[in-house]
């Protein structure tokens, strides 16, 4: 699975949320990930709750662009979201 992102969007995301898109991309390989469709009227998006390579639980929003996954945003999960993720791991 190939993952891509806009470099400027990645810079802004790192500044706002402290999450590098390169790290966020690793969360998409988490076997315990929870992914649900997002209600975006312009394009089909997905919200994934998963652990990245650094062990952080993240919320990653992405879409399909042809054969690639395009990252839109990534942020640390809230306490409630972390509990939801950890509940699935049990």
N, CA, C and O atoms as a DFTB+ gen file, in Angstrom:
360 C
 N C O
     1  1       0.845      -1.168       0.000
     2  2       0.000       0.000       0.000
     3  2       0.896       1.239       0.000
     4  3       1.732       1.423       0.885
     5  1       0.703       2.066      -0.998
     6  2       1.497       3.285      -1.123
     7  2       0.733       4.452      -0.505
     8  3      -0.461       4.622      -0.751
     9  1       1.427       5.253       0.296
    10  2       0.810       6.388       0.983
    11  2       1.483       7.666       0.508
    12  3       2.705       7.726       0.378
    13  1       0.667       8.693       0.247
    14  2       1.196       9.985      -0.193
    15  2       0.534      11.103       0.607
    16  3      -0.474      10.897       1.283
    17  1       1.129      12.290       0.511
    18  2       0.554      13.461       1.166
    19  2       1.140      14.706       0.547
    20  3       2.179      14.673      -0.112
    21  1       0.449      15.803       0.774
    22  2       0.907      17.116       0.330
    23  2       1.940      17.614       1.341
    24  3       1.647      17.667       2.536
    25  1       3.140      17.978       0.889
    26  2       4.192      18.406       1.827
    27  2       3.799      19.619       2.676
    28  3       4.142      19.683       3.856
    29  1       3.094      20.568       2.092
    30  2       2.678      21.751       2.853
    31  2       1.640      21.368       3.909
    32  3       1.692      21.852       5.040
    33  1       0.716      20.514       3.543
    34  2      -0.291      20.032       4.494
    35  2       0.388      19.262       5.632
    36  3      -0.011      19.378       6.790
    37  1       1.405      18.483       5.295
    38  2       2.149      17.732       6.311
    39  2       2.857      18.675       7.280
    40  3       2.879      18.433       8.487
    41  1       3.433      19.745       6.749
    42  2       4.123      20.728       7.593
    43  2       3.137      21.385       8.559
    44  3       3.417      21.528       9.749
    45  1       1.978      21.780       8.027
    46  2       0.961      22.417       8.863
    47  2       0.409      21.452       9.913
    48  3       0.144      21.850      11.047
    49  1       0.238      20.189       9.536
    50  2      -0.257      19.185      10.475
    51  2       0.741      18.968      11.615
    52  3       0.348      18.868      12.777
    53  1       2.023      18.897      11.281
    54  2       3.061      18.726      12.301
    55  2       3.058      19.913      13.259
    56  3       3.188      19.747      14.472
    57  1       2.910      21.102      12.704
    58  2       2.890      22.314      13.517
    59  2       1.660      22.347      14.430
    60  3       1.770      22.699      15.604
    61  1       0.504      21.986      13.901
    62  2      -0.747      22.065      14.662
    63  2      -0.928      20.910      15.646
    64  3      -1.336      21.124      16.787
    65  1      -0.624      19.682      15.205
    66  2      -0.929      18.497      16.012
    67  2       0.298      17.759      16.549
    68  3       0.166      16.873      17.393
    69  1       1.493      18.120      16.065
    70  2       2.701      17.443      16.529
    71  2       2.862      16.039      15.993
    72  3       3.578      15.227      16.579
    73  1       2.198      15.741      14.873
    74  2       2.272      14.406      14.279
    75  2       2.820      14.519      12.864
    76  3       2.259      15.219      12.020
    77  1       3.919      13.823      12.619
    78  2       4.530      13.774      11.291
    79  2       3.753      12.775      10.434
    80  3       3.424      11.683      10.897
    81  1       3.461      13.146       9.194
    82  2       2.717      12.241       8.322
    83  2       3.468      10.934       8.070
    84  3       2.836       9.897       7.867
    85  1       4.785      10.961       8.079
    86  2       5.549       9.716       7.884
    87  2       5.260       8.736       9.024
    88  3       5.147       7.533       8.792
    89  1       5.140       9.243      10.249
    90  2       4.784       8.390      11.386
    91  2       3.321       7.963      11.298
    92  3       2.987       6.811      11.574
    93  1       2.453       8.896      10.915
    94  2       1.024       8.587      10.804
    95  2       0.778       7.487       9.779
    96  3      -0.111       6.655       9.961
    97  1       1.553       7.480       8.712
    98  2       1.387       6.454       7.673
    99  2       1.609       5.058       8.242
   100  3       0.994       4.098       7.777
   101  1       2.479       4.930       9.240
   102  2       2.740       3.609       9.823
   103  2       1.531       3.081      10.586
   104  3       1.367       1.870      10.728
   105  1       0.681       3.984      11.078
   106  2      -0.513       3.560      11.810
   107  2      -1.484       2.808      10.904
   108  3      -2.280       1.999      11.382
   109  1      -1.422       3.069       9.610
   110  2      -2.330       2.402       8.676
   111  2      -2.014       0.916       8.531
   112  3      -2.802       0.170       7.949
   113  1      -0.868       0.479       9.055
   114  2      -0.479      -0.935       9.017
   115  2      -0.822      -1.671      10.314
   116  3      -0.564      -2.868      10.441
   117  1      -1.404      -0.950      11.276
   118  2      -1.756      -1.538      12.569
   119  2      -2.887      -2.551      12.386
   120  3      -3.974      -2.199      11.927
   121  1      -2.630      -3.796      12.744
   122  2      -3.636      -4.853      12.592
   123  2      -4.842      -4.653      13.505
   124  3      -5.903      -5.224      13.255
   125  1      -4.696      -3.858      14.550
   126  2      -5.801      -3.603      15.478
   127  2      -6.521      -2.291      15.168
   128  3      -7.346      -1.839      15.962
   129  1      -6.224      -1.685      14.040
   130  2      -6.818      -0.399      13.666
   131  2      -8.336      -0.497      13.569
   132  3      -8.896      -1.531      13.205
   133  1      -8.974       0.607      13.904
   134  2     -10.419       0.754      13.747
   135  2     -10.616       1.808      12.661
   136  3     -10.177       2.946      12.826
   137  1     -11.261       1.452      11.563
   138  2     -11.480       2.387      10.462
   139  2     -12.967       2.494      10.168
   140  3     -13.672       1.493      10.033
   141  1     -13.427       3.748      10.071
   142  2     -14.831       4.002       9.730
   143  2     -14.891       5.051       8.623
   144  3     -13.979       5.868       8.502
   145  1     -15.954       5.042       7.814
   146  2     -16.105       6.075       6.789
   147  2     -16.378       7.426       7.442
   148  3     -17.000       7.495       8.502
   149  1     -15.911       8.497       6.805
   150  2     -16.145       9.863       7.259
   151  2     -17.267      10.458       6.416
   152  3     -17.433      10.092       5.252
   153  1     -18.021      11.356       6.989
   154  2     -19.129      11.988       6.270
   155  2     -18.677      13.262       5.573
   156  3     -19.138      14.348       5.923
   157  1     -17.791      13.153       4.598
   158  2     -17.348      14.306       3.824
   159  2     -18.128      14.320       2.515
   160  3     -18.105      13.335       1.777
   161  1     -18.821      15.422       2.212
   162  2     -19.637      15.450       0.994
   163  2     -18.826      15.528      -0.300
   164  3     -19.348      15.210      -1.368
   165  1     -17.573      15.941      -0.223
   166  2     -16.770      16.152      -1.429
   167  2     -16.022      14.921      -1.911
   168  3     -15.831      14.750      -3.115
   169  1     -15.594      14.058      -0.991
   170  2     -14.863      12.857      -1.384
   171  2     -15.023      11.793      -0.306
   172  3     -15.351      12.097       0.841
   173  1     -14.790      10.558      -0.686
   174  2     -14.892       9.462       0.274
   175  2     -13.643       9.465       1.151
   176  3     -12.527       9.290       0.663
   177  1     -13.849       9.666       2.446
   178  2     -12.747       9.697       3.406
   179  2     -12.963       8.633       4.467
   180  3     -14.072       8.150       4.696
   181  1     -11.847       8.290       5.104
   182  2     -11.885       7.290       6.166
   183  2     -11.143       7.823       7.386
   184  3     -10.124       8.501       7.259
   185  1     -11.662       7.511       8.558
   186  2     -11.027       7.889       9.821
   187  2     -10.526       6.602      10.465
   188  3     -11.290       5.665      10.697
   189  1      -9.233       6.578      10.748
   190  2      -8.616       5.391      11.339
   191  2      -8.061       5.726      12.713
   192  3      -7.357       6.720      12.887
   193  1      -8.381       4.897      13.670
   194  2      -7.860       4.981      15.030
   195  2      -6.880       3.832      15.163
   196  3      -7.271       2.665      15.127
   197  1      -5.582       4.169      15.320
   198  2      -4.551       3.125      15.289
   199  2      -3.281       3.603      15.976
   200  3      -3.119       4.788      16.267
   201  1      -2.391       2.661      16.227
   202  2      -1.103       2.941      16.856
   203  2      -0.021       3.089      15.790
   204  3       0.058       2.289      14.859
   205  1       0.814       4.126      15.937
   206  2       1.899       4.332      14.973
   207  2       3.172       3.618      15.426
   208  3       3.181       2.940      16.453
   209  1       4.232       3.775      14.662
   210  2       5.507       3.111      14.936
   211  2       6.116       3.560      16.276
   212  3       6.937       2.851      16.856
   213  1       5.709       4.736      16.758
   214  2       6.215       5.241      18.030
   215  2       5.348       4.807      19.216
   216  3       5.634       5.160      20.360
   217  1       4.287       4.038      18.938
   218  2       3.413       3.563      19.997
   219  2       2.315       4.532      20.392
   220  3       1.583       4.282      21.349
   221  1       2.192       5.638      19.665
   222  2       1.131       6.605      19.957
   223  2      -0.166       6.168      19.282
   224  3      -0.151       5.661      18.161
   225  1      -1.274       6.368      19.967
   226  2      -2.572       6.110      19.349
   227  2      -2.977       7.396      18.637
   228  3      -3.073       8.461      19.246
   229  1      -3.212       7.271      17.333
   230  2      -3.514       8.423      16.489
   231  2      -4.875       8.285      15.826
   232  3      -5.407       7.185      15.676
   233  1      -5.423       9.426      15.435
   234  2      -6.589       9.486      14.560
   235  2      -6.070       9.996      13.225
   236  3      -5.576      11.120      13.128
   237  1      -6.186       9.166      12.199
   238  2      -5.656       9.487      10.872
   239  2      -6.818       9.549       9.890
   240  3      -7.609       8.611       9.789
   241  1      -6.912      10.662       9.169
   242  2      -7.945      10.819       8.144
   243  2      -7.265      10.712       6.788
   244  3      -6.245      11.354       6.538
   245  1      -7.845       9.891       5.913
   246  2      -7.244       9.689       4.596
   247  2      -8.321       9.415       3.553
   248  3      -9.492       9.227       3.880
   249  1      -7.900       9.397       2.297
   250  2      -8.781       9.080       1.185
   251  2      -8.000       8.267       0.168
   252  3      -6.771       8.221       0.216
   253  1      -8.699       7.635      -0.739
   254  2      -8.033       6.922      -1.836
   255  2      -7.856       7.882      -2.999
   256  3      -8.791       8.594      -3.368
   257  1      -6.675       7.907      -3.573
   258  2      -6.390       8.648      -4.799
   259  2      -5.807       7.645      -5.775
   260  3      -4.601       7.403      -5.788
   261  1      -6.666       7.069      -6.585
   262  2      -6.209       6.009      -7.473
   263  2      -5.756       4.831      -6.636
   264  3      -6.479       4.391      -5.742
   265  1      -4.555       4.307      -6.914
   266  2      -4.062       3.155      -6.149
   267  2      -3.399       3.540      -4.822
   268  3      -2.965       2.664      -4.073
   269  1      -3.318       4.840      -4.528
   270  2      -2.611       5.308      -3.331
   271  2      -3.575       5.799      -2.261
   272  3      -4.704       6.199      -2.546
   273  1      -3.104       5.758      -1.040
   274  2      -3.819       6.378       0.073
   275  2      -3.207       7.757       0.271
   276  3      -1.986       7.900       0.333
   277  1      -4.064       8.774       0.369
   278  2      -3.587      10.140       0.580
   279  2      -3.977      10.586       1.985
   280  3      -5.156      10.605       2.338
   281  1      -2.970      10.944       2.782
   282  2      -3.220      11.427       4.140
   283  2      -3.775      12.842       4.082
   284  3      -3.309      13.678       3.308
   285  1      -4.769      13.090       4.907
   286  2      -5.385      14.409       4.990
   287  2      -5.030      15.075       6.314
   288  3      -4.690      16.257       6.348
   289  1      -5.111      14.314       7.402
   290  2      -4.730      14.849       8.709
   291  2      -4.411      13.703       9.662
   292  3      -4.791      12.554       9.437
   293  1      -3.707      14.049      10.724
   294  2      -3.369      13.076      11.766
   295  2      -3.164      13.837      13.067
   296  3      -2.528      14.890      13.101
   297  1      -3.717      13.277      14.131
   298  2      -3.590      13.916      15.443
   299  2      -3.559      12.842      16.518
   300  3      -3.986      11.711      16.284
   301  1      -3.055      13.192      17.696
   302  2      -3.115      12.239      18.804
   303  2      -4.573      11.969      19.175
   304  3      -5.409      12.870      19.117
   305  1      -4.866      10.755      19.547
   306  2      -6.217      10.397      19.974
   307  2      -6.532      11.053      21.312
   308  3      -5.643      11.270      22.136
   309  1      -7.796      11.362      21.513
   310  2      -8.240      11.856      22.813
   311  2      -8.244      10.685      23.802
   312  3      -8.089       9.530      23.404
   313  1      -8.417      10.980      25.058
   314  2      -8.470       9.928      26.082
   315  2      -9.592       8.938      25.758
   316  3      -9.401       7.726      25.861
   317  1     -10.736       9.443      25.373
   318  2     -11.880       8.580      25.028
   319  2     -11.556       7.691      23.830
   320  3     -11.871       6.501      23.829
   321  1     -10.930       8.271      22.817
   322  2     -10.554       7.496      21.632
   323  2      -9.520       6.428      21.971
   324  3      -9.584       5.311      21.457
   325  1      -8.559       6.773      22.845
   326  2      -7.558       5.783      23.270
   327  2      -8.223       4.613      23.989
   328  3      -7.867       3.457      23.760
   329  1      -9.189       4.912      24.856
   330  2      -9.903       3.845      25.567
   331  2     -10.653       2.956      24.584
   332  3     -10.689       1.737      24.748
   333  1     -11.245       3.558      23.574
   334  2     -11.952       2.780      22.550
   335  2     -10.979       1.842      21.839
   336  3     -11.281       0.667      21.634
   337  1      -9.816       2.365      21.467
   338  2      -8.802       1.563      20.780
   339  2      -8.286       0.453      21.692
   340  3      -8.188      -0.703      21.280
   341  1      -7.959       0.807      22.924
   342  2      -7.423      -0.176      23.866
   343  2      -8.458      -1.238      24.213
   344  3      -8.096      -2.382      24.488
   345  1      -9.735      -0.882      24.205
   346  2     -10.794      -1.852      24.451
   347  2     -10.851      -2.914      23.371
   348  3     -11.181      -4.068      23.647
   349  1     -10.535      -2.537      22.155
   350  2     -10.524      -3.505      21.056
   351  2      -9.337      -4.453      21.183
   352  3      -9.418      -5.607      20.761
   353  1      -8.251      -3.984      21.751
   354  2      -7.033      -4.798      21.866
   355  2      -7.176      -5.908      22.897
   356  3      -6.408      -6.869      22.876
   357  1      -8.142      -5.791      23.795
   358  2      -8.305      -6.797      24.862
   359  2      -8.976      -8.034      24.372
   360  3      -9.185      -8.970      25.143
